Short mmCIF file of C-alpha atoms in Angstrom, two decimals:
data_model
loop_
_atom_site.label_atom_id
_atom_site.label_comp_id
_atom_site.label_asym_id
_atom_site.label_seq_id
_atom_site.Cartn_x
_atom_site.Cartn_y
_atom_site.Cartn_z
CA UNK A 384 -43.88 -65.16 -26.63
CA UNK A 385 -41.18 -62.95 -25.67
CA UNK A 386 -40.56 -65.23 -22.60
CA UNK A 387 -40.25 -68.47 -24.85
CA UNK A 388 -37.78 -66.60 -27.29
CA UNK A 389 -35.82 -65.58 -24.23
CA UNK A 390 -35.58 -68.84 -21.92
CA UNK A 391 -34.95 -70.56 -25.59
CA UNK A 392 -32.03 -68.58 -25.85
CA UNK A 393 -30.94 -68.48 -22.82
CA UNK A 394 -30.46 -72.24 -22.14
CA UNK A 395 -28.52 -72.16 -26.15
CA UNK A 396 -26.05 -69.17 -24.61
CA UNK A 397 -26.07 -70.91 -21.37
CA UNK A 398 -24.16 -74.63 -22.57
CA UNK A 399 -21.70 -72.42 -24.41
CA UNK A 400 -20.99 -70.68 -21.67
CA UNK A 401 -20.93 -73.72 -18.73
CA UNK A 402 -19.37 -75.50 -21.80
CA UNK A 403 -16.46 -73.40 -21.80
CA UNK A 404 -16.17 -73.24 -17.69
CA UNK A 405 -15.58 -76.89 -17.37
CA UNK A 406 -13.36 -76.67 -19.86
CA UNK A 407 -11.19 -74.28 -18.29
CA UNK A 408 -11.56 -76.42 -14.95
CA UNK A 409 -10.69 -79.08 -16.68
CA UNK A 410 -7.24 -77.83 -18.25
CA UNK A 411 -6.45 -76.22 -14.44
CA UNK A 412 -6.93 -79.42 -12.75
CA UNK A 413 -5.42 -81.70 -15.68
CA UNK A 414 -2.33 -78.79 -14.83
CA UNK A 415 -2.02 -79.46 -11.28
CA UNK A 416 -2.18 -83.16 -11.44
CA UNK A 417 0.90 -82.79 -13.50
CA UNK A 418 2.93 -80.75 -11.39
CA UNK A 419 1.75 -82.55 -8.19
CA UNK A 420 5.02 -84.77 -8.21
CA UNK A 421 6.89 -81.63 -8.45
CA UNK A 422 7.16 -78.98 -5.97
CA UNK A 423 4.38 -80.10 -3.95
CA UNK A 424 2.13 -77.14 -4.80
CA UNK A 425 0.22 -76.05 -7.17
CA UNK A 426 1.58 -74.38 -10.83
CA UNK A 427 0.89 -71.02 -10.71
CA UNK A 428 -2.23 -70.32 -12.97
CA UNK A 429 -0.99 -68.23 -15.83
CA UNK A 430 -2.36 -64.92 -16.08
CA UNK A 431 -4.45 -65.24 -19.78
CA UNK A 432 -6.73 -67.81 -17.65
CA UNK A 433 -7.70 -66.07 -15.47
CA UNK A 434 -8.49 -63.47 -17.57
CA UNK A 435 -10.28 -65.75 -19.93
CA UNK A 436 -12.42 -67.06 -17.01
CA UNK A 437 -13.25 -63.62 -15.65
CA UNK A 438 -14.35 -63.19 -19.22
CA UNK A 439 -16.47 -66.17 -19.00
CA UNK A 440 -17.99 -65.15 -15.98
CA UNK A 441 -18.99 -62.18 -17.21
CA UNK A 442 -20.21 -62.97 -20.37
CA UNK A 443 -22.28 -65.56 -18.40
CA UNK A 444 -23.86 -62.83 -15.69
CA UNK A 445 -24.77 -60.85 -18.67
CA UNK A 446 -26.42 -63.35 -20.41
CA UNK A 447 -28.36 -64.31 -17.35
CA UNK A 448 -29.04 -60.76 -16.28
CA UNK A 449 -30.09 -60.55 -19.91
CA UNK A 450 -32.49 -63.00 -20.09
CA UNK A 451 -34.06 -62.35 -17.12
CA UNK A 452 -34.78 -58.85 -18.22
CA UNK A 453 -36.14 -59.77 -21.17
CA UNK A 454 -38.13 -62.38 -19.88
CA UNK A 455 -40.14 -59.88 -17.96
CA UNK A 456 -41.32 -57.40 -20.32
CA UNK A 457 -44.06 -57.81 -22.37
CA UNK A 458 -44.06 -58.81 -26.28
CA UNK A 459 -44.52 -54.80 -27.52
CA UNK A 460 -41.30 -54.15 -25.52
CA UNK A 461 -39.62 -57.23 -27.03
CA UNK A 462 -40.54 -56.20 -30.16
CA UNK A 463 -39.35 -52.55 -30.09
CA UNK A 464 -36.00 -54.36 -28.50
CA UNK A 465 -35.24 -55.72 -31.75
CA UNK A 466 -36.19 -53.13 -34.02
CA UNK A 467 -33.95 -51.06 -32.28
CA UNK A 468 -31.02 -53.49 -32.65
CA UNK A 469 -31.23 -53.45 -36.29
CA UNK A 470 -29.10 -50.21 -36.03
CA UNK A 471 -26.30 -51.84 -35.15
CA UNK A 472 -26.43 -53.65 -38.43
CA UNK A 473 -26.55 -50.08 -40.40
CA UNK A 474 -22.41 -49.39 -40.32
CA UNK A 475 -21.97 -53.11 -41.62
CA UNK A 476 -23.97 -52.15 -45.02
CA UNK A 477 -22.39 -49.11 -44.95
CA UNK A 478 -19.06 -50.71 -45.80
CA UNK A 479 -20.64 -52.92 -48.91
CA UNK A 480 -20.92 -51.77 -52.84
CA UNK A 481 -24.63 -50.37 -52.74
CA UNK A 482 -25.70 -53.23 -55.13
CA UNK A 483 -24.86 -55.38 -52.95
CA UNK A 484 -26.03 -54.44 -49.68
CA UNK A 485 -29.39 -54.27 -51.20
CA UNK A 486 -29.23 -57.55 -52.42
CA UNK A 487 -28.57 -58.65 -48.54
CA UNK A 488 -31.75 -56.33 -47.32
CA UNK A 489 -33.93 -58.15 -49.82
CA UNK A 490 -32.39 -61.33 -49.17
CA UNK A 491 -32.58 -60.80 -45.24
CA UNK A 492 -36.21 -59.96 -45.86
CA UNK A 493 -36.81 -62.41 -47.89
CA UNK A 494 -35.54 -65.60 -45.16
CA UNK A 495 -37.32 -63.72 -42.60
CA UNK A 496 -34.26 -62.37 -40.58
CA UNK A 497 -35.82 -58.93 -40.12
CA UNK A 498 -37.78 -58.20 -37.36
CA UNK A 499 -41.75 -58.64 -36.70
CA UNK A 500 -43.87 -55.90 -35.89
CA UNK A 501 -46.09 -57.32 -33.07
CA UNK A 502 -47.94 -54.01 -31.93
CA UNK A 503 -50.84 -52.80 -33.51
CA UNK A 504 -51.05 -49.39 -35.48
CA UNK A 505 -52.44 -46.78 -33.41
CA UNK A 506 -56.24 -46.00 -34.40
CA UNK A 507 -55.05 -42.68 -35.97
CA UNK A 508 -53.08 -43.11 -38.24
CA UNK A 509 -55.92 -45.93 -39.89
CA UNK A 510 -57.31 -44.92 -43.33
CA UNK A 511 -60.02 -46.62 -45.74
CA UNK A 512 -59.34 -46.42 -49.58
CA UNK A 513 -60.20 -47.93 -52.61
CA UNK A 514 -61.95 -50.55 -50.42
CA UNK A 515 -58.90 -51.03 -48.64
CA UNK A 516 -58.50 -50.64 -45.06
CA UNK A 517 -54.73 -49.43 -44.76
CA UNK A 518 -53.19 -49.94 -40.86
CA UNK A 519 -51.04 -46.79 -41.66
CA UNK A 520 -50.40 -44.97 -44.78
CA UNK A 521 -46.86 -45.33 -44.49
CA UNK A 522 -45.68 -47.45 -47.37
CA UNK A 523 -42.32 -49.16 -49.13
CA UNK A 524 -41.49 -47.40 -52.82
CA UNK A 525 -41.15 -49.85 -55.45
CA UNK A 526 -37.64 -50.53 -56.74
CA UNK A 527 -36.83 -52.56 -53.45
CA UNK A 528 -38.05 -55.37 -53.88
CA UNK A 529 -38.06 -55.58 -57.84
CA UNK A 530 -38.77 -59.44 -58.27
CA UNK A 531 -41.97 -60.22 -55.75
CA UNK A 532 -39.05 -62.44 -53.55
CA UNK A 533 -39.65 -60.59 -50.05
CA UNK A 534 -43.26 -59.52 -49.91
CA UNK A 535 -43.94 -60.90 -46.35
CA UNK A 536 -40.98 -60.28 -44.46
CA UNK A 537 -41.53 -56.39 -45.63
CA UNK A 538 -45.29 -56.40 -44.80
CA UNK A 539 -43.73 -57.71 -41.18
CA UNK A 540 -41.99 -54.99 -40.62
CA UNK A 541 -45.20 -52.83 -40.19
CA UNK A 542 -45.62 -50.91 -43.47
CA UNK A 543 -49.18 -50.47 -44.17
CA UNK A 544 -48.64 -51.40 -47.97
CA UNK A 545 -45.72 -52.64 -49.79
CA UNK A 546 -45.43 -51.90 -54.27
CA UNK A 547 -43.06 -54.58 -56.05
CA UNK A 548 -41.28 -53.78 -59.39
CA UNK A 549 -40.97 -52.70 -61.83
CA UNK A 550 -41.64 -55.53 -63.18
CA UNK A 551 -41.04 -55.89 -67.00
CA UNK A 552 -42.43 -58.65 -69.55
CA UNK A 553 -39.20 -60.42 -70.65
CA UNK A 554 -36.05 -60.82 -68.18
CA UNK A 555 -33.58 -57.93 -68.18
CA UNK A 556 -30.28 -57.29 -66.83
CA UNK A 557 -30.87 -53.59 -66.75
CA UNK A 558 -27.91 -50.94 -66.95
CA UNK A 559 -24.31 -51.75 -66.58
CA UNK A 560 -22.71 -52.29 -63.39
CA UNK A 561 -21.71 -49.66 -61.31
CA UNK A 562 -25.14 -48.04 -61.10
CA UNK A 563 -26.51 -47.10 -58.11
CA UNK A 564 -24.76 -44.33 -55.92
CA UNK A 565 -24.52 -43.08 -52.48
CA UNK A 566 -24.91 -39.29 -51.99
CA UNK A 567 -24.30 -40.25 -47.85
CA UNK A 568 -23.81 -36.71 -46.62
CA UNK A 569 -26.93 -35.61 -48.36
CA UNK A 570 -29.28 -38.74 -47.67
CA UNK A 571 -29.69 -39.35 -51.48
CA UNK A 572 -29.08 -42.09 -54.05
CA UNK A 573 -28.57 -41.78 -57.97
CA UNK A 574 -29.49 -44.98 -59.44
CA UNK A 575 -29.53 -45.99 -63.32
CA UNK A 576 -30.36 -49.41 -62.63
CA UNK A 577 -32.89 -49.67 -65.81
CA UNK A 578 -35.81 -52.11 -64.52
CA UNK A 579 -33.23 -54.83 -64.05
CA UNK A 580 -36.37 -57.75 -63.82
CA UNK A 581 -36.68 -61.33 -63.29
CA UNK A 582 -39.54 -61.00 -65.64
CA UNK A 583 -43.16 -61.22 -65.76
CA UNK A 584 -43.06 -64.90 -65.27
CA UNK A 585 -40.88 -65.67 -62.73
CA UNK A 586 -42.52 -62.65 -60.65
CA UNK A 587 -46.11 -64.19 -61.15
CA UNK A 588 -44.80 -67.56 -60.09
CA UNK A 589 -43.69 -66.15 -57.00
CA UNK A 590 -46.95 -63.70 -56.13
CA UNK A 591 -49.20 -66.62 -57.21
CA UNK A 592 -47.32 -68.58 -54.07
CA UNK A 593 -47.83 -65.58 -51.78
CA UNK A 594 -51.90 -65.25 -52.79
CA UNK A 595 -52.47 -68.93 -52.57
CA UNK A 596 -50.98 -68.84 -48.91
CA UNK A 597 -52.97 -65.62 -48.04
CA UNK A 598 -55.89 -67.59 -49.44
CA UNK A 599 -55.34 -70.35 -46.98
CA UNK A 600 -55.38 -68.27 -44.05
CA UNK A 601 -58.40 -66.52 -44.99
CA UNK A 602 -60.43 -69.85 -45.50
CA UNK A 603 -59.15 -70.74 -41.99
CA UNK A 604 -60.63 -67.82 -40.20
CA UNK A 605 -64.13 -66.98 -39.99
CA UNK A 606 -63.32 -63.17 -39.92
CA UNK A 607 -61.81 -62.24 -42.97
CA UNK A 608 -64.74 -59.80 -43.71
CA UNK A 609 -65.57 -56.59 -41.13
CA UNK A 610 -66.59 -53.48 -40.74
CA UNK A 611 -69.61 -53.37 -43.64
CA UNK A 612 -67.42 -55.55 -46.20
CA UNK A 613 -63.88 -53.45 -45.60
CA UNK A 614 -61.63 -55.66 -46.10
CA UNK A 615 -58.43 -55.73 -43.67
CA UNK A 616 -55.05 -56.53 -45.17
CA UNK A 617 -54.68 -57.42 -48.96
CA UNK A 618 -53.73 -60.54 -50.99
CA UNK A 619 -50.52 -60.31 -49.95
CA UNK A 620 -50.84 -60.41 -46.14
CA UNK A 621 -51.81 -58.43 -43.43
CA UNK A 622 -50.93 -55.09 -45.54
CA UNK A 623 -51.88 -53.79 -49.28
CA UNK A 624 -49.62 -55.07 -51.72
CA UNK A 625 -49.55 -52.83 -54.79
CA UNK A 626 -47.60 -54.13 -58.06
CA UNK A 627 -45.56 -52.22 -60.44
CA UNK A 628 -45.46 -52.73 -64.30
CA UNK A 629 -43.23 -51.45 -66.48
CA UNK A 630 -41.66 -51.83 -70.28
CA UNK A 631 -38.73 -53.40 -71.50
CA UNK A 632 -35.72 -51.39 -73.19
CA UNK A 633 -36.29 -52.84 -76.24
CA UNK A 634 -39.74 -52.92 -77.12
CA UNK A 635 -41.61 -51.06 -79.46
CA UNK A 636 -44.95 -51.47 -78.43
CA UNK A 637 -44.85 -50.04 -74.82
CA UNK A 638 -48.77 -50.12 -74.65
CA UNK A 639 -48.72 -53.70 -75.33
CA UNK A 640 -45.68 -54.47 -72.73
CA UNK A 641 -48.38 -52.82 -69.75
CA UNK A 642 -51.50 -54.93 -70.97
CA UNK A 643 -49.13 -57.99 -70.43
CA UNK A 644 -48.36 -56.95 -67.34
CA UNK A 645 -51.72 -56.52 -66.34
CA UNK A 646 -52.99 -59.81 -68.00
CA UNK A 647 -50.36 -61.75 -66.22
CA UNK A 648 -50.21 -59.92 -62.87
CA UNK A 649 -53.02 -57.84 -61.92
CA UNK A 650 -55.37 -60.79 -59.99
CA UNK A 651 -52.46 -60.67 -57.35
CA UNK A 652 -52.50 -57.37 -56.58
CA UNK A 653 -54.16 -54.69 -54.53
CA UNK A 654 -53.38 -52.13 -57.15
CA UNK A 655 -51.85 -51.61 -60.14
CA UNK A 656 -49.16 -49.05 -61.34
CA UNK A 657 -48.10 -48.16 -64.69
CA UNK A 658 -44.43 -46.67 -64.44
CA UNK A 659 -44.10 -43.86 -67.02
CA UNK A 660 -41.84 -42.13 -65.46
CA UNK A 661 -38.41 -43.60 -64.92
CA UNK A 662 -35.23 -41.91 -66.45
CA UNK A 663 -33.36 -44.61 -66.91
CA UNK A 664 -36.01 -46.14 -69.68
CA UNK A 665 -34.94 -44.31 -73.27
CA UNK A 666 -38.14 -42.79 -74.28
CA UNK A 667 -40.42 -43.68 -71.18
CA UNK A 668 -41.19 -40.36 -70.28
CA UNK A 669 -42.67 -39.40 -73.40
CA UNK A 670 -45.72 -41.51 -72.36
CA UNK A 671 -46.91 -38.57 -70.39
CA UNK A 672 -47.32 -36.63 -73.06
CA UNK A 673 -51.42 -35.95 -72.67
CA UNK A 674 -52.25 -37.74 -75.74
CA UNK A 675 -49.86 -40.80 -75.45
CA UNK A 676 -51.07 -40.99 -71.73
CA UNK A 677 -54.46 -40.77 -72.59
CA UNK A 678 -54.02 -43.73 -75.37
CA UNK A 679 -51.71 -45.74 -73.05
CA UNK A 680 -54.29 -45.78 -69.90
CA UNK A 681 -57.53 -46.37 -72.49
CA UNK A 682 -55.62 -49.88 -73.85
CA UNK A 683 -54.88 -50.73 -69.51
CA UNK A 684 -57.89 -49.90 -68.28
CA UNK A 685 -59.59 -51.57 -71.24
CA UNK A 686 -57.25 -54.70 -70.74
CA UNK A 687 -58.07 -54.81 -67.10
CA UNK A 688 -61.54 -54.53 -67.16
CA UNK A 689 -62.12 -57.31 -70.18
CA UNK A 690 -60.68 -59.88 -67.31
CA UNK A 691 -63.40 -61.98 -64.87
CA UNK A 692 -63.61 -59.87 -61.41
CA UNK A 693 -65.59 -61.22 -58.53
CA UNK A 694 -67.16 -58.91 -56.29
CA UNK A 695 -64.24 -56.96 -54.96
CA UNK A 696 -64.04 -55.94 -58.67
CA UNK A 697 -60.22 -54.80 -60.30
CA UNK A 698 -57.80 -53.47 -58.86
CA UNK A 699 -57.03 -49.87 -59.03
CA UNK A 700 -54.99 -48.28 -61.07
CA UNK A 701 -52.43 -45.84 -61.06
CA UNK A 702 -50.27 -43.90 -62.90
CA UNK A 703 -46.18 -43.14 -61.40
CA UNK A 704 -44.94 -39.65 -62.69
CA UNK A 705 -42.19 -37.50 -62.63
CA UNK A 706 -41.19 -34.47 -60.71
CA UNK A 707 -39.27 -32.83 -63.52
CA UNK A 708 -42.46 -31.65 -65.28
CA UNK A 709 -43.80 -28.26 -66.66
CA UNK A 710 -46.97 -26.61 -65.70
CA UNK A 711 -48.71 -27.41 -69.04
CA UNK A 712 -47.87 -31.00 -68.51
CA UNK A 713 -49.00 -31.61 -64.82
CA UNK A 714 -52.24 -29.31 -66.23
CA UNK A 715 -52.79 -32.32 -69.33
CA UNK A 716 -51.55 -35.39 -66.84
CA UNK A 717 -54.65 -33.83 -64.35
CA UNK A 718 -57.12 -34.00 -67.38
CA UNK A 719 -55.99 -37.43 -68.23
CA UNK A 720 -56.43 -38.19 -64.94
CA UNK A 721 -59.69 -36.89 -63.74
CA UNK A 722 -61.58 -37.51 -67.83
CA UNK A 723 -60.34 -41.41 -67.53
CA UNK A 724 -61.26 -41.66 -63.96
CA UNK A 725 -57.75 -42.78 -62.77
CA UNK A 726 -57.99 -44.00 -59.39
CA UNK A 727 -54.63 -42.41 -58.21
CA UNK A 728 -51.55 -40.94 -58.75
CA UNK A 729 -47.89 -41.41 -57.60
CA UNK A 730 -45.46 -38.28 -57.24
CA UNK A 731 -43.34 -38.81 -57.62
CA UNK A 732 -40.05 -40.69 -59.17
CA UNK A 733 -36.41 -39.49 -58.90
CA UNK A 734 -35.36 -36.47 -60.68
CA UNK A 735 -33.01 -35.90 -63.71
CA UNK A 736 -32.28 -32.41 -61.58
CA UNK A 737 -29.47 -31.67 -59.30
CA UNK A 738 -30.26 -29.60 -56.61
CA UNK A 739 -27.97 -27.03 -54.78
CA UNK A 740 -27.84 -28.97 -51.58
CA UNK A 741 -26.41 -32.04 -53.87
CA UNK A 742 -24.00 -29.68 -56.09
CA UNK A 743 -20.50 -30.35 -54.12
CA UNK A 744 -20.97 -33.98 -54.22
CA UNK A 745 -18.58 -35.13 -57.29
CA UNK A 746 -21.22 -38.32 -57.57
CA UNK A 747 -23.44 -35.50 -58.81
CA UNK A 748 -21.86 -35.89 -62.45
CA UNK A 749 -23.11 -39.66 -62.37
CA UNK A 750 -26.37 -40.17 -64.75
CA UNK A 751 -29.56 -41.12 -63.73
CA UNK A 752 -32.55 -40.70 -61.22
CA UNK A 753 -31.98 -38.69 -57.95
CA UNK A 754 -33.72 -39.87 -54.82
CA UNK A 755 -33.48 -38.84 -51.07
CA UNK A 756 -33.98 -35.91 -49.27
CA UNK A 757 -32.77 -33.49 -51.89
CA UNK A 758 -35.61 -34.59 -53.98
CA UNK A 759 -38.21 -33.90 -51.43
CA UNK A 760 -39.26 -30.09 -51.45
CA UNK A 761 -39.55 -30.58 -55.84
CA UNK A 762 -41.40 -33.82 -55.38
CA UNK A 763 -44.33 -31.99 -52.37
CA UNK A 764 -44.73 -28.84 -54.59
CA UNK A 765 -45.79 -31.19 -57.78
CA UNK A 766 -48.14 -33.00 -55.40
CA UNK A 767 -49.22 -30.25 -54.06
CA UNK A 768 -50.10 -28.65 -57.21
CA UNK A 769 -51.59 -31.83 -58.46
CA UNK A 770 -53.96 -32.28 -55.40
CA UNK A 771 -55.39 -28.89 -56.35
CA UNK A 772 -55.56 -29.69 -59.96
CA UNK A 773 -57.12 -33.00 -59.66
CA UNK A 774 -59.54 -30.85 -57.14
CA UNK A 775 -58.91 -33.53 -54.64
CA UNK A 776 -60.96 -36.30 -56.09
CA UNK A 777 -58.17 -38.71 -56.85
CA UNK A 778 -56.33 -40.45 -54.15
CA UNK A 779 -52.07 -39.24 -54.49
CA UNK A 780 -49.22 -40.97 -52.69
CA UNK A 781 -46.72 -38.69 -52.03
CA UNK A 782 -43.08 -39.90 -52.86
CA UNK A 783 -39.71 -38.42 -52.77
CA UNK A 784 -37.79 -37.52 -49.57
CA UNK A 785 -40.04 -38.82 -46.86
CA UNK A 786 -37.40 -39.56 -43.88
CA UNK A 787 -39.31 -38.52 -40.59
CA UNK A 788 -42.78 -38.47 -39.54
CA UNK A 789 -42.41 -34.61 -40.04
CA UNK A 790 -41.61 -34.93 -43.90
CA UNK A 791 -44.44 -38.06 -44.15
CA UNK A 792 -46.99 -35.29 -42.35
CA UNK A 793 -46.11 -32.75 -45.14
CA UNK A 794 -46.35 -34.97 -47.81
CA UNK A 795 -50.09 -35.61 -45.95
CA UNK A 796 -51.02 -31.90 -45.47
CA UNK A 797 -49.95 -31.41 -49.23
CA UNK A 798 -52.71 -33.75 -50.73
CA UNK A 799 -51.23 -37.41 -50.25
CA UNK A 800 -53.55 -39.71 -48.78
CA UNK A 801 -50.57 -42.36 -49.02
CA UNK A 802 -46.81 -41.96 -47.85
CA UNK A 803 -43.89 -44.11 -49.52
CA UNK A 804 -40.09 -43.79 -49.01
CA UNK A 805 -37.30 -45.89 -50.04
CA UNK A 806 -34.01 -44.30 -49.92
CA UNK A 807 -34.46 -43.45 -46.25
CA UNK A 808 -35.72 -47.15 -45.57
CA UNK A 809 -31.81 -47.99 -47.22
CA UNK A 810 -29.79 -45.71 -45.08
CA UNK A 811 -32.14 -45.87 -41.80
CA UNK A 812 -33.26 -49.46 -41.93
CA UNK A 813 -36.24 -51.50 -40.20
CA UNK A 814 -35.67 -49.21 -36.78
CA UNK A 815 -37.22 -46.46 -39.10
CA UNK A 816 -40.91 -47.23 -39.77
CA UNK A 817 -42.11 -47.30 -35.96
CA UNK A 818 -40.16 -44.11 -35.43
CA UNK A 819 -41.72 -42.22 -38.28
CA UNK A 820 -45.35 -44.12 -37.17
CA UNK A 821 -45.12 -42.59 -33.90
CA UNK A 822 -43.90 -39.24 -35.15
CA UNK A 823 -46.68 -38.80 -37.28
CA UNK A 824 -48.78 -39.99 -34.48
CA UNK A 825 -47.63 -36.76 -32.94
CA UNK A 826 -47.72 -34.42 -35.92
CA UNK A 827 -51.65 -35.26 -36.30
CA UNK A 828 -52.53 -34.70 -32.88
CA UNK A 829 -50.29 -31.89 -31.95
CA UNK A 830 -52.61 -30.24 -34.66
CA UNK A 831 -56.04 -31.56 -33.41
CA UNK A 832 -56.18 -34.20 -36.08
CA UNK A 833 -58.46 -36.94 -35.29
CA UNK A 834 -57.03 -39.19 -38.09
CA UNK A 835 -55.07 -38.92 -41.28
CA UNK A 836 -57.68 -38.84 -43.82
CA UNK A 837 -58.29 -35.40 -41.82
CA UNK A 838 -55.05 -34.05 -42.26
CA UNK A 839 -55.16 -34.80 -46.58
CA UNK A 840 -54.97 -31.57 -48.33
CA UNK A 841 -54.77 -29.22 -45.30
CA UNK A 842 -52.71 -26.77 -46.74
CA UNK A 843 -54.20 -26.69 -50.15
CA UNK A 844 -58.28 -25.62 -48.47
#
């Protein structure tokens, strides 16, 4: 494959390159035989020429000595190749409004202009849950990819599961315009963005499209099934695709905003999330309250399970929540939990906090949610805790911070059987997720962990 891409563009690089010789011979000779009545010898070529054709010649040995290089290694090598060179895109983003540049990413993702990832996920770093077989429990936060529109370009990139949304019932612009900002120096975001949403039905339209392809390819291979009925990869793709539901600003009935959400989207997903927990929502957080949660996840689960299920059965479901929470409410969100048999938890969301390390920043005045590495040592110690109040028995995906293998390993140790990051992904790009794979890779085994599930909850036994 590698050899195809390269010899492909090769010969393209190639005709530019001979193109542009001849034409330079061309203009030299076309020269001469204009002066040839004059002197009797030959202009002098001017000194630009020649510099343009050394130019040429170079460019042209280093596009040969190019693809012969890369026409020799193997596919994996090819493949880390162009990961790598995604980090020379980084700096260009860098220079755009934040809005934007994410618009671009999803975009990029979107038209498939992001790298593949060709090499297979070390055995390791392999987990089974909820029926699931995950590749790697490295996943992409939701808020990326809000509207559904780049679900297979991400899965390319070699996250074991991607979570799209929030996705609200009717259309919304979300918050006014500035609102998402870049702490740089500090590796953190604030964003206020407000579940801007194409809306339930656009975002169905669009999943519905990526299951009925998925579908396709399943029908065409005779080893969809393995491993006692596991199933590998999701309806999305080769990965777990998890979706995201949320309320709109305006509605009263928040309970009934989920159940539509779950109506309308849940037979394309993996699993399900119900977003309590986002500060940019007036009055969203209140849901986790222990008696409004309790009500709220009754009417979902309720809604859910009332809809036909073949044998896989319905999705899971899970609850987002968020780091700035007391004692007695992490205490009432674990009895929730564990009473209604949730079948996970996310921890966490951004934070309405400001930590030290973000205090100097003058963006720190802006409102809204706080993501990046500030948040991460607040979001691990509320998973942490939770693992230990939950005893364990309900899978957690540790968010908030995760920029290295090291950070995804804590998060791991802590009680998440899951890793997702996001503002990280942003600054670091596709380059990113095979170096924090491998460095987790080396985390687990520098500690005589034969596979992640191992490593869950180390630190809280």
């Amino acid at each position: 494959m590698a050899s195809r891409i390269s010899r492909g563009v090769l010969r393209d690089l190639l005709k530019l390159r001979l193109g542009g010789v001849r034409q330079s011979s061309n203009a030299a000779a076309a020269m001469t035989s204009a002066a040839a009545g004059g002197a009797g010898a030959g202009p002098k070529i001017p000194h630009s020429s020649k510099k343009g054709r050394l130019l040429t010649a170079s460019m042209l040995g280093l596009v040969i000595a190019g693809g012969a290089y890369v026409s020799t290694v193997d596919e994996g090598t090819f493949c880390g190749l162009l990961f790598q060179a995604t980090k020379f895109v980084n700096p260009f983003f860098a220079l755009l409004d934040a809005e934007v540049a994410h618009r671009i990413a999803v975009s990029a993702a979107a038209r498939g202009y992001l790298p593949r990832e060709k090499r297979p996920d070390p055995s390791i770093l392999g987990l089974e849950i909820w029926g699931r077989k995950f590749s790697n429990p490295l996943g992409l936060a939701a808020g990326f990819d809000k509207n559904a529109e780049a679900i297979e370009g991400l899965l390319g990139l070699g996250f074991g599961f991607v979570e799209v949304g929030s996705v609200t019932p009717l259309p919304q612009e979300g918050n006014p315009k500035p609102r998402i900002f870049r702490l740089r120096q500090e590796g953190a975001i604030i964003n206020r963005c407000g579940f801007n949403s194409d809306g339930i039905l656009v975002v169905a339209k669009r999943l519905g499209a990526q299951h009925g392809k998925r579908k396709m390819e399943e029908n065409s291979s005779s080893s969809s099934l393995s491993d006692g009925g596991i199933k590998h990869g999701g309806k999305a793709g080769p990965g777990i695709l998890g979706v995201n539901i949320g309320k709109n600003k305006t509605s009263e009935d928040a309970a009934a905003d989920y159940v539509q959400g779950v109506h309308t989207l849940s037979q394309y997903a993996d699993y399900l999330v119900i977003n309590i927990s986002s500060p940019n929502t007036p009055g969203l957080r209140k849901l986790q309250g222990r008696q409004q949660l309790k009500d709220l996840v009754k009417k979902v689960q309720a809604a859910r399970d009332e809809m036909q299920w073949g044998e896989e059965g319905p999705p899971p479901l899970l609850v987002k929540i968020a780091p700035d929470l007391s004692k007695q409410d992490l205490e009432d969100i674990a009895a929730v939990a564990r009473n209604l048999r949730l079948d996970g938890l996310i921890i966490s969301n951004t934070t309405v906090s400001r930590p030290d390390s973000v205090s100097k920043n003058p963006l720190v005045e802006e409102a809204g949610g706080l993501s990046g590495k500030p948040l991460f040592d607040l979001s691990t110690n509320i998973l942490k805790e939770m693992y230990i109040l939950t005893r364990g028995k309900i899978p957690l995906i540790g968010c908030g911070g995760v920029s290295s293998g090291e950070d995804a390993y804590k998060k791991i140790r802590a009680g998440a059987s899951l890793v997702q990051l996001y503002t990280a992904f942003a600054y670091g790009g596709p380059a990113l997720i095979p170096q924090i794979k491998a460095e987790l890779v080396e985390c687990l085994e520098r500690d005589g962990f034969k596979s992640v599930q191992d490593a869950v909850g180390a630190d809280c036994r």
